Structures are given as C-alpha cells and as structure tokens.
C-alpha cells in the first residue's frame, strides 16, 4: 500500500525514529543492517505468553511478526501479520 501517512493502533507511524519505535514496542527484536544505511527491526510473537493482549490465542494463530525498515533513523516501511502454518 503506497501512502504518505500511516499510524497503527500502538502509535507506530511512518517517519518516527528508531528510539520512538523501540520505546513503544520494546527491545525484544532482531536487528538486520546493511552497508547502504538501511536497518530492519524484526519482532516476533511465537508463544501466547509473549503477548499481554493474548493476540495469538484470540486469533488462533501460531506466530505474529512485524518488520520495520528504517533509513537515516526514520521508519520508512512496515510489514506485519500472522504467519500461516
């Protein structure tokens, strides 16, 4: 989806800094960086106890993920959803 402005229910929005993102979601992520200046933060919920909202139990799904792509400390792209078995 190509949009100029987007904000999730947790307040994650395009253009926010990495520090703002981590403040909202926590530091339980895997970081991937490359030489061209892009950084990806990958969050994953794999056990019902990993989420205070009981997201996996409510959706009856095994895994939820969110990947955030940053360039020059600004959130440029986000992808999130359930992994299907």
Coordinates of C-alpha atoms in Angstrom, one line a residue:
X1 CA 0.0 0.0 0.0
X2 CA 1.6 3.3 -1.1
X3 CA 0.6 6.0 1.4
X4 CA 2.2 9.2 2.8
X5 CA 0.9 8.8 6.3
X6 CA 0.0 5.7 8.3
X7 CA -0.3 5.1 12.1
X8 CA -1.0 1.8 13.8
X9 CA -3.2 1.4 16.9
X10 CA 0.0 1.2 19.0
X11 CA 1.0 4.6 17.6
X12 CA 3.7 3.4 15.2
X13 CA 3.9 5.8 12.3
X14 CA 5.9 6.3 9.2
X15 CA 8.8 8.8 9.8
X16 CA 9.3 8.0 13.5
X17 CA 12.8 7.4 14.9
X18 CA 14.2 4.0 16.0
X19 CA 14.2 5.2 19.6
X20 CA 10.5 6.1 19.4
X21 CA 9.7 2.7 17.9
X22 CA 11.7 0.8 20.5
X23 CA 10.1 2.8 23.3
X24 CA 6.6 1.7 22.1
X25 CA 7.4 -1.9 21.3
X26 CA 10.3 -2.9 23.5
X27 CA 13.8 -4.2 22.7
X28 CA 13.0 -7.8 22.1
X29 CA 13.8 -7.6 18.3
X30 CA 16.4 -8.9 15.9
X31 CA 18.3 -6.2 14.1
X32 CA 19.5 -6.5 10.5
X33 CA 21.7 -3.7 9.0
X34 CA 23.4 -3.3 5.6
X35 CA 26.1 -1.1 4.1
X36 CA 23.6 1.1 2.3
X37 CA 22.3 2.5 5.6
X38 CA 19.1 0.5 6.0
X39 CA 18.2 -1.1 9.2
X40 CA 15.4 -3.7 9.8
X41 CA 14.0 -4.5 13.2
X42 CA 12.1 -7.8 13.3
X43 CA 9.7 -8.5 16.2
X44 CA 8.1 -12.0 16.6
X45 CA 5.5 -13.4 18.9
X46 CA 5.7 -17.2 19.0
X47 CA 4.2 -18.1 22.3
X48 CA 0.9 -17.0 23.8
X49 CA 2.8 -15.8 26.9
X50 CA 4.8 -13.4 24.7
X51 CA 1.9 -11.0 24.4
X52 CA -0.1 -9.2 27.1
X53 CA -3.1 -8.9 24.7
X54 CA -3.4 -12.7 24.1
X55 CA -3.1 -11.9 20.4
X56 CA -2.2 -15.5 19.3
X57 CA -4.9 -17.1 21.4
X58 CA -7.6 -14.7 20.2
X59 CA -6.6 -15.2 16.6
X60 CA -5.9 -18.9 17.0
X61 CA -2.6 -18.5 15.1
X62 CA 0.9 -19.8 15.9
X63 CA 3.1 -16.7 15.0
X64 CA 2.7 -13.0 14.6
X65 CA 5.5 -10.9 13.2
X66 CA 6.3 -7.2 12.5
X67 CA 9.3 -5.9 10.5
X68 CA 10.2 -2.3 10.4
X69 CA 12.6 -0.8 7.8
X70 CA 14.4 2.4 8.8
X71 CA 16.7 4.6 6.8
X72 CA 18.6 7.5 8.4
X73 CA 16.8 6.8 11.7
X74 CA 13.4 7.2 10.1
X75 CA 10.7 4.5 9.8
X76 CA 10.2 4.1 6.0
X77 CA 8.3 0.8 5.7
X78 CA 6.5 -1.7 8.0
X79 CA 5.1 -5.2 7.4
X80 CA 3.1 -7.1 10.0
X81 CA 0.8 -10.0 10.2
X82 CA 0.3 -13.7 11.1
X83 CA 2.5 -16.5 9.7
X84 CA 0.2 -19.2 8.5
X85 CA 1.1 -22.8 9.3

